[in-house]
Amino acid sequence: MKGHTKMRLKANGITVYVTKSYEEMSKKAAGIVMAQVIIKPDSILGFATGGTPIGMYKEMVRIYQNDGVDFSQIKTFNLDEYFPIKRDNQQSYAYYMDHNLFKHIHIPSNNIHIPDGESCDVALECETYNEQLYQNGGIDLQVLGIGNNGHIGFNEPDVCFEARTHLVQLDQETIEANARFFASEEEVPRQAISMGIGNIMHSRKILMLVSGKSKANIISKTLFGSISPTLPASILQLHNDVTVILDEEAAEEVLGNPEYTRLL
Ligand code: GLP
């Protein structure tokens, strides 16, 4: 047990690292992503947005600037984008990725894929995104956050798991949670284009970041609860290579569950 980790656990087959703070969680996650880039310089990386991974992107940029890691052959696919939204809107995920990562590292713009929030044919955009994922052979390492209601990407709680990239109607809870990034709740787009659960589950490795008290309950249910589309992230229990990195606050209820196994 060294570096950024306080504790390493297995929870329903998922490797869980508990770190002591948001900074440690971010550093640990950045280390894993950068190692993937170094080990396989033509990796396909899946990226997430939201508040949680910002520290990880910052740390990736720092490592890039210090150590000059080569991103020239890396391809990226983002999980989702609001719909409709203009690319240059500061709340678009295209803007977020450019601002937090892409403009700081040298990566060919053709290698970057984010669903087009300006598309005038959403069905075609979803189909094209699926096709691009498939043509590129799927994702080597997918980064995920988790919504307060257990969503991954923008796959909201539902009666079934949606497999492919699709147009989503955002839950009121998600609109309220994401309103903090917009001037008002009214400005939050009501829809989004999101990779499906099938797209996410086809990733060879998954790395989920979870921070803060408000996520303690949902991550505990994700790891130990029953697998159900009403908690989309619970399906990760069926993937064979998932790593979850928690900060201490997010780990509170996980550590209160007797079903985990502590690894040395
Ligand atoms: C958004 C994104 C998700 C993200 C979630 C949680 O809804 N679509 O990919 O995981 O927010 O965001 P935060 O990290 O800000 O809690």
Coordinates of C-alpha atoms and ligand atoms in Angstrom, one line a residue:
M1 CA 0.0 0.0 0.0
K2 CA 1.9 3.1 -1.1
G3 CA 1.6 6.4 -3.0
H4 CA -1.9 7.8 -3.1
T5 CA -3.8 4.8 -1.7
K6 CA -5.0 4.4 1.9
M7 CA -6.6 1.1 1.3
R8 CA -7.3 -1.4 -1.4
L9 CA -10.5 -3.5 -1.5
K10 CA -12.4 -5.9 -3.6
A11 CA -16.2 -5.3 -3.7
N12 CA -18.1 -7.8 -5.9
G13 CA -15.1 -8.3 -8.1
I14 CA -14.4 -4.6 -8.5
T15 CA -11.1 -3.2 -7.3
V16 CA -11.6 -0.2 -5.0
Y17 CA -9.0 2.2 -3.9
V18 CA -9.7 4.5 -1.0
T19 CA -7.6 7.7 -1.0
K20 CA -7.5 10.3 1.7
S21 CA -8.6 13.3 -0.4
Y22 CA -9.9 14.6 -3.7
E23 CA -6.3 15.5 -4.7
E24 CA -5.1 12.0 -3.9
M25 CA -8.0 10.5 -5.9
S26 CA -7.2 12.7 -8.8
K27 CA -3.4 11.9 -8.8
K28 CA -4.1 8.2 -8.5
A29 CA -6.5 8.3 -11.5
A30 CA -4.2 10.5 -13.6
G31 CA -1.4 8.0 -13.0
I32 CA -3.5 5.2 -14.3
V33 CA -4.6 7.1 -17.4
M34 CA -1.0 8.3 -18.2
A35 CA 0.4 4.8 -17.6
Q36 CA -2.2 3.5 -20.2
V37 CA -0.9 6.2 -22.7
I38 CA 2.7 5.2 -22.1
I39 CA 2.1 1.5 -22.3
K40 CA -0.1 1.7 -25.4
P41 CA 0.6 5.0 -27.2
D42 CA -2.3 4.3 -29.7
S43 CA -4.8 3.7 -27.0
I44 CA -8.5 4.6 -27.4
L45 CA -9.4 6.6 -24.3
G46 CA -13.0 7.2 -23.1
F47 CA -13.4 10.5 -21.2
A48 CA -16.0 11.8 -18.8
T49 CA -17.0 15.3 -17.7
G50 CA -18.6 16.7 -14.6
G51 CA -16.9 18.2 -11.6
T52 CA -15.2 15.0 -10.4
P53 CA -12.5 14.4 -13.1
I54 CA -11.3 18.0 -13.3
G55 CA -8.5 17.4 -10.8
M56 CA -7.5 14.3 -12.8
Y57 CA -7.3 16.3 -16.0
K58 CA -5.2 18.9 -14.2
E59 CA -2.8 16.3 -13.0
M60 CA -2.6 14.7 -16.4
V61 CA -1.6 18.1 -17.9
R62 CA 1.0 18.5 -15.2
I63 CA 2.5 15.1 -15.9
Y64 CA 2.4 15.9 -19.7
Q65 CA 4.2 19.2 -19.2
N66 CA 6.9 17.6 -16.9
D67 CA 7.4 14.3 -18.7
G68 CA 6.3 15.0 -22.3
V69 CA 4.0 12.0 -22.7
D70 CA 3.1 11.5 -26.3
F71 CA -0.6 11.8 -27.2
S72 CA -0.1 12.1 -30.9
Q73 CA -1.6 8.6 -31.6
I74 CA -4.2 8.6 -28.9
K75 CA -7.8 8.7 -29.9
T76 CA -10.5 9.8 -27.5
F77 CA -14.3 9.3 -27.2
N78 CA -16.4 11.3 -24.8
L79 CA -19.3 9.7 -23.0
D80 CA -21.8 12.4 -23.8
E81 CA -22.9 15.9 -24.7
Y82 CA -25.9 18.0 -23.9
F83 CA -28.5 18.5 -26.7
P84 CA -28.9 20.9 -28.1
I85 CA -25.9 23.0 -27.2
K86 CA -23.4 25.0 -29.2
R87 CA -19.8 23.8 -29.2
D88 CA -18.6 27.2 -28.0
N89 CA -21.0 27.4 -25.1
Q90 CA -18.8 27.3 -22.0
Q91 CA -21.1 24.6 -20.6
S92 CA -20.8 22.2 -23.5
Y93 CA -18.7 19.2 -22.9
A94 CA -16.8 20.0 -26.1
Y95 CA -15.7 23.3 -24.4
Y96 CA -15.0 21.5 -21.1
M97 CA -12.7 18.9 -22.7
D98 CA -10.9 21.6 -24.7
H99 CA -10.5 23.8 -21.7
N100 CA -9.5 21.1 -19.1
L101 CA -7.4 18.9 -21.3
F102 CA -7.1 19.0 -25.1
K103 CA -5.7 22.5 -25.5
H104 CA -2.9 21.6 -23.1
I105 CA -1.7 18.5 -24.7
H106 CA -0.7 17.9 -28.3
I107 CA -3.4 15.6 -29.7
P108 CA -4.6 15.8 -33.3
S109 CA -8.1 17.2 -33.4
N110 CA -9.2 14.4 -35.8
N111 CA -8.5 12.0 -33.0
I112 CA -11.1 13.6 -30.7
H113 CA -14.7 12.4 -30.7
I114 CA -17.5 14.1 -28.8
P115 CA -21.2 13.7 -29.8
D116 CA -22.3 16.8 -31.7
G117 CA -24.7 18.8 -29.7
E118 CA -25.4 21.0 -32.7
S119 CA -26.5 18.1 -35.0
C120 CA -29.6 18.7 -37.0
D121 CA -30.1 14.9 -37.3
V122 CA -29.7 13.4 -33.8
A123 CA -30.6 9.9 -34.9
L124 CA -27.9 10.0 -37.5
E125 CA -25.4 11.5 -35.0
C126 CA -26.0 8.7 -32.5
E127 CA -25.6 6.0 -35.3
T128 CA -22.4 7.7 -36.5
Y129 CA -21.0 7.8 -33.0
N130 CA -21.7 4.1 -32.5
E131 CA -20.1 3.3 -35.8
Q132 CA -17.0 5.3 -35.0
L133 CA -16.6 3.5 -31.7
Y134 CA -17.0 0.2 -33.5
Q135 CA -14.6 1.1 -36.4
N136 CA -12.0 2.1 -33.9
G137 CA -12.2 -1.2 -32.1
G138 CA -13.8 0.0 -28.9
I139 CA -12.3 1.8 -25.9
D140 CA -9.2 0.6 -24.1
L141 CA -9.8 2.7 -20.9
Q142 CA -13.0 4.4 -20.1
V143 CA -13.1 7.0 -17.3
L144 CA -16.4 7.4 -15.5
G145 CA -18.0 9.6 -12.9
I146 CA -21.3 8.8 -11.3
G147 CA -24.5 10.9 -11.1
N148 CA -26.3 11.3 -7.7
N149 CA -29.0 8.9 -9.1
G150 CA -26.4 6.3 -10.3
H151 CA -26.2 7.4 -13.9
I152 CA -23.1 6.8 -15.9
G153 CA -22.6 9.0 -19.0
F154 CA -26.1 10.3 -19.2
N155 CA -27.7 6.8 -18.9
E156 CA -30.5 7.7 -16.4
P157 CA -32.3 5.2 -14.2
D158 CA -34.7 3.3 -16.5
V159 CA -36.7 0.1 -17.0
C160 CA -33.9 -1.4 -19.2
F161 CA -30.3 -0.8 -20.0
E162 CA -29.9 1.1 -23.3
A163 CA -27.1 -0.5 -25.2
R164 CA -26.1 2.0 -27.9
T165 CA -25.5 5.8 -28.2
H166 CA -28.9 7.4 -27.9
L167 CA -30.8 10.6 -27.2
V168 CA -31.6 10.9 -23.5
Q169 CA -34.3 12.8 -21.6
L170 CA -32.5 14.2 -18.5
D171 CA -34.0 13.5 -15.1
Q172 CA -35.2 16.5 -13.1
E173 CA -32.6 15.4 -10.4
T174 CA -29.8 15.6 -13.0
I175 CA -31.0 18.9 -14.4
E176 CA -30.9 20.3 -10.8
A177 CA -27.5 18.8 -10.0
N178 CA -26.0 20.2 -13.2
A179 CA -27.6 23.6 -12.8
R180 CA -24.6 24.7 -10.7
F181 CA -22.6 24.9 -14.0
F182 CA -25.2 27.1 -15.7
A183 CA -26.5 30.6 -15.0
S184 CA -29.9 29.2 -14.0
E185 CA -31.7 25.8 -14.0
E186 CA -33.7 27.0 -17.0
E187 CA -30.6 27.1 -19.1
V188 CA -29.7 23.4 -18.6
P189 CA -30.5 21.5 -21.8
R190 CA -33.3 18.9 -21.2
Q191 CA -31.7 16.3 -23.4
A192 CA -28.3 14.8 -24.1
I193 CA -26.6 12.4 -26.5
S194 CA -25.0 9.6 -24.5
M195 CA -23.0 6.4 -25.1
G196 CA -25.2 3.5 -24.1
I197 CA -24.5 1.0 -21.3
G198 CA -23.4 -1.5 -24.0
N199 CA -20.8 0.9 -25.4
I200 CA -19.4 1.5 -21.9
M201 CA -19.4 -2.2 -21.0
H202 CA -17.5 -3.0 -24.1
S203 CA -14.5 -0.9 -22.9
R204 CA -11.6 -3.2 -22.0
K205 CA -11.0 -1.3 -18.7
I206 CA -13.1 1.0 -16.7
L207 CA -11.9 3.6 -14.2
M208 CA -14.5 5.3 -12.0
L209 CA -13.9 8.3 -9.8
V210 CA -16.1 9.2 -6.9
S211 CA -15.7 12.1 -4.5
G212 CA -17.6 13.6 -1.6
K213 CA -20.2 12.6 1.0
S214 CA -23.1 13.1 -1.4
K215 CA -22.0 10.1 -3.4
A216 CA -21.3 7.8 -0.4
N217 CA -24.7 6.1 -0.6
I218 CA -25.0 5.7 -4.3
I219 CA -21.5 4.2 -4.7
S220 CA -22.1 1.7 -1.9
K221 CA -25.4 0.6 -3.6
T222 CA -23.5 0.4 -7.0
L223 CA -20.9 -1.9 -5.5
F224 CA -23.0 -4.0 -3.2
G225 CA -26.6 -3.7 -4.3
S226 CA -28.6 -5.6 -6.9
I227 CA -27.9 -5.1 -10.6
S228 CA -30.7 -3.1 -12.0
P229 CA -31.3 -0.5 -14.7
T230 CA -32.9 1.6 -11.9
L231 CA -29.2 2.1 -10.8
P232 CA -27.4 2.1 -14.1
A233 CA -23.9 2.0 -12.6
S234 CA -24.7 -1.3 -10.8
I235 CA -24.0 -3.1 -14.1
L236 CA -20.3 -2.5 -13.6
Q237 CA -20.4 -5.5 -11.2
L238 CA -20.6 -7.6 -14.4
H239 CA -17.5 -6.1 -16.0
N240 CA -14.2 -7.9 -15.5
D241 CA -11.9 -5.0 -15.2
V242 CA -13.3 -2.1 -13.2
T243 CA -11.3 0.1 -10.8
V244 CA -13.1 2.6 -8.6
I245 CA -11.2 5.3 -6.8
L246 CA -12.9 6.9 -3.9
D247 CA -11.9 9.8 -1.6
E248 CA -12.4 9.3 2.1
E249 CA -15.8 10.9 2.2
A250 CA -17.2 8.9 -0.7
A251 CA -15.9 5.7 0.9
E252 CA -17.8 6.1 4.1
E253 CA -20.7 3.7 3.4
V254 CA -18.6 1.3 1.4
L255 CA -16.3 0.9 4.4
G256 CA -19.4 0.4 6.6
N257 CA -20.4 -2.6 4.4
P258 CA -19.2 -6.0 5.8
E259 CA -19.1 -7.5 2.3
Y260 CA -15.9 -6.1 1.0
T261 CA -12.6 -7.9 1.2
R262 CA -9.5 -6.0 2.2
L263 CA -6.5 -6.6 0.0
L264 CA -3.0 -6.3 1.3
Ligands
GLP1 C1 -22.9 14.5 -15.6 C2 -22.1 13.7 -16.6 C3 -21.6 12.4 -16.0 C4 -21.0 12.7 -14.6 C5 -22.0 13.2 -13.7 C6 -21.5 13.5 -12.3 O1 -24.2 14.2 -15.6 N1 -22.9 13.3 -17.7 O2 -20.6 11.8 -16.9 O3 -20.4 11.5 -14.1 O4 -22.4 14.5 -14.3 O5 -20.9 14.7 -12.2 P1 -20.1 15.3 -11.0 O6 -18.8 14.7 -11.1 O7 -20.1 16.8 -11.3 O8 -20.9 14.9 -9.8

